[in-house]
Amino acid sequence: MSYNEPMSYPVLYSYRRCPYAMRARLAIYFSALRIEQREIVFWDKPEPMLIASPKATVPVLVLPNNDVIDESRDIMLWALQSAGRNEFTFADNPILAKEVSDWIDVCDNQFKPWLDKYKYADRHPEFSAEYYRQQGCFLLDRIEQKLAAYQLPPEEVAGLVNNQMSMADMATVTFIRQFANVDKAWFTQTDYPFLKMWLNGWLNSEAFQAVMKNRPVWQQGHNPLWVDEPGLQTKNQFSDKALA
């Protein structure tokens, strides 16, 4: 297997619990494009992925013409635009499209550094985990205020931008999930009714459940496993198809 392997469909190298890979998979799910998913482990990364993207982080999308997209945000845009799913990007409305972009910028450039320090506070002894958590709460506060501003019951709020589900939600929810999971007891007692309803709605959604199924690590010679495999549920079922 080489970088120039013949492919009929795009190939996504992914890791189940990586929030960047999660959001790429969500966008691909909503695009309904047929894309092979290859699950990796960080301690034994497959050579074809490393050849395609020497930066060696997931997600990596390799197209049939061997073009490579190795930033999650770019993969999301490519998938949704390729499928014509403009309702998720507001491609026809520059103002709303910029709002989508702004949410992702804040998440990636301002929130993610605090999330990393909060999650791995022992590696950053300059301050306490509680301090890093408080700094990261600015995004939770902003999401709560935005959703509450629609003046609807929490269960009727659909998304961050124009009260519609969009790429902004897909791109941020996986990181809010990670933030909430650092200390679940703390998060449970916080006063974020709208954010919690939004987060739980995503976590319990058909889309999120579909892209979080447990899969075997990809090996050369495996049959393709697609990003969306509605007929498969368990890791054994995925393994059976991969090895059939």
Short mmCIF file of C-alpha atoms in Angstrom, two decimals:
data_model
loop_
_atom_site.label_atom_id
_atom_site.label_comp_id
_atom_site.label_asym_id
_atom_site.label_seq_id
_atom_site.Cartn_x
_atom_site.Cartn_y
_atom_site.Cartn_z
CA MET A 1 0.00 0.00 0.00
CA SER A 2 1.41 3.38 -0.92
CA TYR A 3 0.37 7.00 -0.99
CA ASN A 4 -0.68 6.53 -4.60
CA GLU A 5 -2.94 3.58 -3.88
CA PRO A 6 -5.88 3.39 -6.31
CA MET A 7 -9.07 4.50 -4.57
CA SER A 8 -12.64 4.64 -5.76
CA TYR A 9 -13.79 6.66 -2.75
CA PRO A 10 -12.20 9.17 -0.38
CA VAL A 11 -10.49 7.72 2.69
CA LEU A 12 -10.72 9.27 6.15
CA TYR A 13 -8.11 8.37 8.74
CA SER A 14 -9.77 8.86 12.10
CA TYR A 15 -9.61 8.17 15.83
CA ARG A 16 -12.88 7.59 17.62
CA ARG A 17 -12.36 9.85 20.63
CA CYS A 18 -10.50 12.73 18.98
CA PRO A 19 -12.82 15.76 18.93
CA TYR A 20 -11.32 17.00 15.67
CA ALA A 21 -12.00 13.65 14.04
CA MET A 22 -15.48 13.53 15.57
CA ARG A 23 -16.52 16.79 13.99
CA ALA A 24 -15.12 15.75 10.63
CA ARG A 25 -17.16 12.55 10.83
CA LEU A 26 -20.28 14.49 11.77
CA ALA A 27 -19.98 16.69 8.70
CA ILE A 28 -19.38 13.65 6.51
CA TYR A 29 -22.41 11.97 8.05
CA PHE A 30 -24.64 14.92 7.17
CA SER A 31 -23.10 15.14 3.72
CA ALA A 32 -24.16 11.52 3.06
CA LEU A 33 -21.02 11.10 0.93
CA ARG A 34 -19.58 7.60 0.64
CA ILE A 35 -16.25 7.82 2.44
CA GLU A 36 -14.15 5.00 3.83
CA GLN A 37 -13.20 5.37 7.49
CA ARG A 38 -9.92 3.92 8.68
CA GLU A 39 -9.60 3.82 12.46
CA ILE A 40 -6.08 4.33 13.78
CA VAL A 41 -4.27 4.19 17.10
CA PHE A 42 -1.74 6.88 17.94
CA TRP A 43 1.00 4.49 19.01
CA ASP A 44 1.00 2.61 15.70
CA LYS A 45 -0.01 4.98 12.93
CA PRO A 46 -0.42 3.42 9.49
CA GLU A 47 2.23 4.21 6.92
CA PRO A 48 -0.23 5.36 4.21
CA MET A 49 -1.56 8.04 6.57
CA LEU A 50 1.94 9.23 7.47
CA ILE A 51 2.89 9.43 3.80
CA ALA A 52 -0.27 11.37 2.99
CA SER A 53 0.11 13.75 5.94
CA PRO A 54 3.52 13.90 7.67
CA LYS A 55 2.04 15.96 10.51
CA ALA A 56 0.65 12.60 11.68
CA THR A 57 -2.52 13.82 13.34
CA VAL A 58 -6.12 12.92 12.57
CA PRO A 59 -8.33 13.54 10.79
CA VAL A 60 -6.75 13.08 7.37
CA LEU A 61 -8.87 12.86 4.25
CA VAL A 62 -7.28 11.43 1.09
CA LEU A 63 -9.26 11.97 -2.10
CA PRO A 64 -9.29 9.54 -5.04
CA ASN A 65 -6.97 11.87 -6.98
CA ASN A 66 -4.57 11.68 -3.96
CA ASP A 67 -5.21 15.26 -2.88
CA VAL A 68 -5.00 15.46 0.90
CA ILE A 69 -7.06 17.52 3.35
CA ASP A 70 -5.65 17.26 6.87
CA GLU A 71 -7.42 19.96 8.86
CA SER A 72 -10.77 19.05 10.39
CA ARG A 73 -12.37 22.37 9.54
CA ASP A 74 -11.36 22.03 5.90
CA ILE A 75 -12.66 18.47 5.79
CA MET A 76 -16.00 19.63 7.15
CA LEU A 77 -16.26 22.37 4.55
CA TRP A 78 -15.22 20.05 1.76
CA ALA A 79 -17.81 17.42 2.70
CA LEU A 80 -20.72 19.80 3.16
CA GLN A 81 -19.89 21.87 0.07
CA SER A 82 -19.31 18.78 -2.08
CA ALA A 83 -22.73 17.49 -1.09
CA GLY A 84 -24.41 20.85 -1.63
CA ARG A 85 -25.49 21.03 2.02
CA ASN A 86 -25.42 24.82 2.10
CA GLU A 87 -27.93 24.91 4.92
CA PHE A 88 -25.14 23.84 7.30
CA THR A 89 -22.67 26.50 6.16
CA PHE A 90 -25.03 29.35 5.18
CA ALA A 91 -23.04 29.61 1.98
CA ASP A 92 -25.70 31.88 0.48
CA ASN A 93 -25.68 34.30 3.43
CA PRO A 94 -22.28 35.95 4.05
CA ILE A 95 -23.33 37.37 7.42
CA LEU A 96 -24.44 34.02 8.83
CA ALA A 97 -21.51 32.23 7.17
CA LYS A 98 -19.15 34.58 8.99
CA GLU A 99 -20.94 33.87 12.27
CA VAL A 100 -20.34 30.15 11.71
CA SER A 101 -16.68 30.85 11.04
CA ASP A 102 -16.40 33.09 14.10
CA TRP A 103 -17.76 30.39 16.43
CA ILE A 104 -15.21 27.92 15.12
CA ASP A 105 -12.38 30.46 15.42
CA VAL A 106 -13.23 31.08 19.07
CA CYS A 107 -13.48 27.37 19.80
CA ASP A 108 -10.22 26.45 18.12
CA ASN A 109 -8.05 29.44 18.94
CA GLN A 110 -9.29 30.63 22.34
CA PHE A 111 -11.18 27.79 24.02
CA LYS A 112 -9.10 24.75 23.02
CA PRO A 113 -5.89 25.94 24.75
CA TRP A 114 -7.76 26.33 28.04
CA LEU A 115 -9.45 22.95 27.56
CA ASP A 116 -6.07 21.28 27.12
CA LYS A 117 -4.68 22.89 30.28
CA TYR A 118 -7.82 21.99 32.23
CA LYS A 119 -7.78 18.38 31.06
CA TYR A 120 -4.04 17.99 31.65
CA ALA A 121 -3.62 20.35 34.60
CA ASP A 122 -0.86 18.19 36.06
CA ARG A 123 1.28 19.12 33.05
CA HIS A 124 0.65 22.82 33.69
CA PRO A 125 1.33 23.31 37.40
CA GLU A 126 1.49 27.11 37.09
CA PHE A 127 -2.22 27.22 37.98
CA SER A 128 -4.87 24.86 39.31
CA ALA A 129 -7.33 22.83 37.26
CA GLU A 130 -10.08 25.03 38.67
CA TYR A 131 -8.35 28.11 37.33
CA TYR A 132 -8.03 26.64 33.83
CA ARG A 133 -11.65 25.50 33.98
CA GLN A 134 -12.81 28.99 34.90
CA GLN A 135 -10.93 30.47 31.95
CA GLY A 136 -12.54 27.95 29.60
CA CYS A 137 -16.02 28.67 30.90
CA PHE A 138 -16.13 31.83 28.79
CA LEU A 139 -17.26 29.72 25.82
CA LEU A 140 -19.87 27.85 27.85
CA ASP A 141 -21.18 31.23 29.04
CA ARG A 142 -21.26 32.53 25.48
CA ILE A 143 -23.13 29.49 24.17
CA GLU A 144 -25.62 29.65 27.04
CA GLN A 145 -26.30 33.33 26.40
CA LYS A 146 -26.64 32.81 22.65
CA LEU A 147 -29.12 29.95 22.98
CA ALA A 148 -31.10 31.72 25.69
CA ALA A 149 -31.37 34.82 23.49
CA TYR A 150 -33.71 32.97 21.13
CA GLN A 151 -36.28 33.22 23.93
CA LEU A 152 -37.50 29.68 23.43
CA PRO A 153 -37.66 26.77 25.87
CA PRO A 154 -34.30 24.95 25.90
CA GLU A 155 -35.77 21.90 24.17
CA GLU A 156 -36.87 24.04 21.20
CA VAL A 157 -33.51 25.65 20.49
CA ALA A 158 -31.94 24.10 17.39
CA GLY A 159 -28.51 25.68 16.99
CA LEU A 160 -26.04 28.47 17.57
CA VAL A 161 -26.50 30.38 14.32
CA ASN A 162 -29.94 31.68 13.36
CA ASN A 163 -31.41 28.98 15.62
CA GLN A 164 -30.51 26.36 13.00
CA MET A 165 -28.23 23.35 13.24
CA SER A 166 -25.05 24.22 11.39
CA MET A 167 -21.38 23.53 11.01
CA ALA A 168 -20.81 25.81 14.01
CA ASP A 169 -22.60 23.31 16.25
CA MET A 170 -20.80 20.30 14.78
CA ALA A 171 -17.43 21.99 15.19
CA THR A 172 -17.88 23.10 18.81
CA VAL A 173 -20.01 20.41 20.45
CA THR A 174 -17.26 17.77 20.44
CA PHE A 175 -14.99 20.09 22.43
CA ILE A 176 -17.75 21.12 24.86
CA ARG A 177 -18.35 17.40 25.39
CA GLN A 178 -14.69 16.93 26.25
CA PHE A 179 -14.74 19.91 28.62
CA ALA A 180 -17.83 18.57 30.40
CA ASN A 181 -16.28 15.13 30.79
CA VAL A 182 -13.16 16.33 32.61
CA ASP A 183 -15.20 16.64 35.82
CA LYS A 184 -18.70 15.33 35.28
CA ALA A 185 -19.76 16.01 38.86
CA TRP A 186 -18.86 19.68 38.50
CA PHE A 187 -20.57 20.00 35.12
CA THR A 188 -23.76 18.35 36.40
CA GLN A 189 -24.27 21.02 39.03
CA THR A 190 -23.58 24.00 36.76
CA ASP A 191 -26.33 26.39 35.75
CA TYR A 192 -26.27 25.97 31.99
CA PRO A 193 -29.80 24.76 31.11
CA PHE A 194 -29.67 25.75 27.45
CA LEU A 195 -26.12 24.51 26.86
CA LYS A 196 -26.89 21.21 28.59
CA MET A 197 -30.00 20.65 26.48
CA TRP A 198 -28.01 21.51 23.33
CA LEU A 199 -25.14 19.20 24.31
CA ASN A 200 -27.39 16.30 25.32
CA GLY A 201 -29.40 16.72 22.13
CA TRP A 202 -26.26 16.22 20.11
CA LEU A 203 -24.91 13.35 22.21
CA ASN A 204 -28.21 11.48 21.94
CA SER A 205 -28.72 12.25 18.26
CA GLU A 206 -28.73 9.62 15.56
CA ALA A 207 -25.84 11.41 13.88
CA PHE A 208 -23.57 11.38 16.92
CA GLN A 209 -24.40 7.78 17.77
CA ALA A 210 -23.62 6.79 14.18
CA VAL A 211 -20.17 8.37 14.11
CA MET A 212 -19.17 7.10 17.57
CA LYS A 213 -19.56 3.38 16.96
CA ASN A 214 -16.57 1.35 18.09
CA ARG A 215 -14.52 -0.01 15.19
CA PRO A 216 -11.46 -2.20 14.79
CA VAL A 217 -8.13 -0.61 13.96
CA TRP A 218 -7.64 -0.52 10.20
CA GLN A 219 -5.21 -2.95 8.66
CA GLN A 220 -4.06 -3.24 5.08
CA GLY A 221 -6.32 -5.67 3.26
CA HIS A 222 -9.43 -4.78 5.23
CA ASN A 223 -12.64 -4.35 3.29
CA PRO A 224 -13.85 -0.74 3.35
CA LEU A 225 -15.86 0.45 6.33
CA TRP A 226 -17.84 3.59 5.59
CA VAL A 227 -18.24 6.60 7.87
CA ASP A 228 -21.95 5.85 8.03
CA GLU A 229 -22.66 2.14 8.49
CA PRO A 230 -26.33 2.01 9.57
CA GLY A 231 -26.44 -1.79 9.39
CA LEU A 232 -23.56 -2.30 11.82
CA GLN A 233 -23.65 -1.62 15.55
CA THR A 234 -20.95 -3.57 17.41
CA LYS A 235 -17.18 -3.76 17.03
CA ASN A 236 -17.52 -7.47 16.18
CA GLN A 237 -19.88 -6.64 13.33
CA PHE A 238 -17.42 -4.08 11.97
CA SER A 239 -14.61 -6.61 12.29
CA ASP A 240 -16.62 -9.26 10.47
CA LYS A 241 -17.22 -6.92 7.54
CA ALA A 242 -13.60 -5.74 7.46
CA LEU A 243 -12.33 -9.32 7.34
CA ALA A 244 -15.02 -10.88 5.16
#
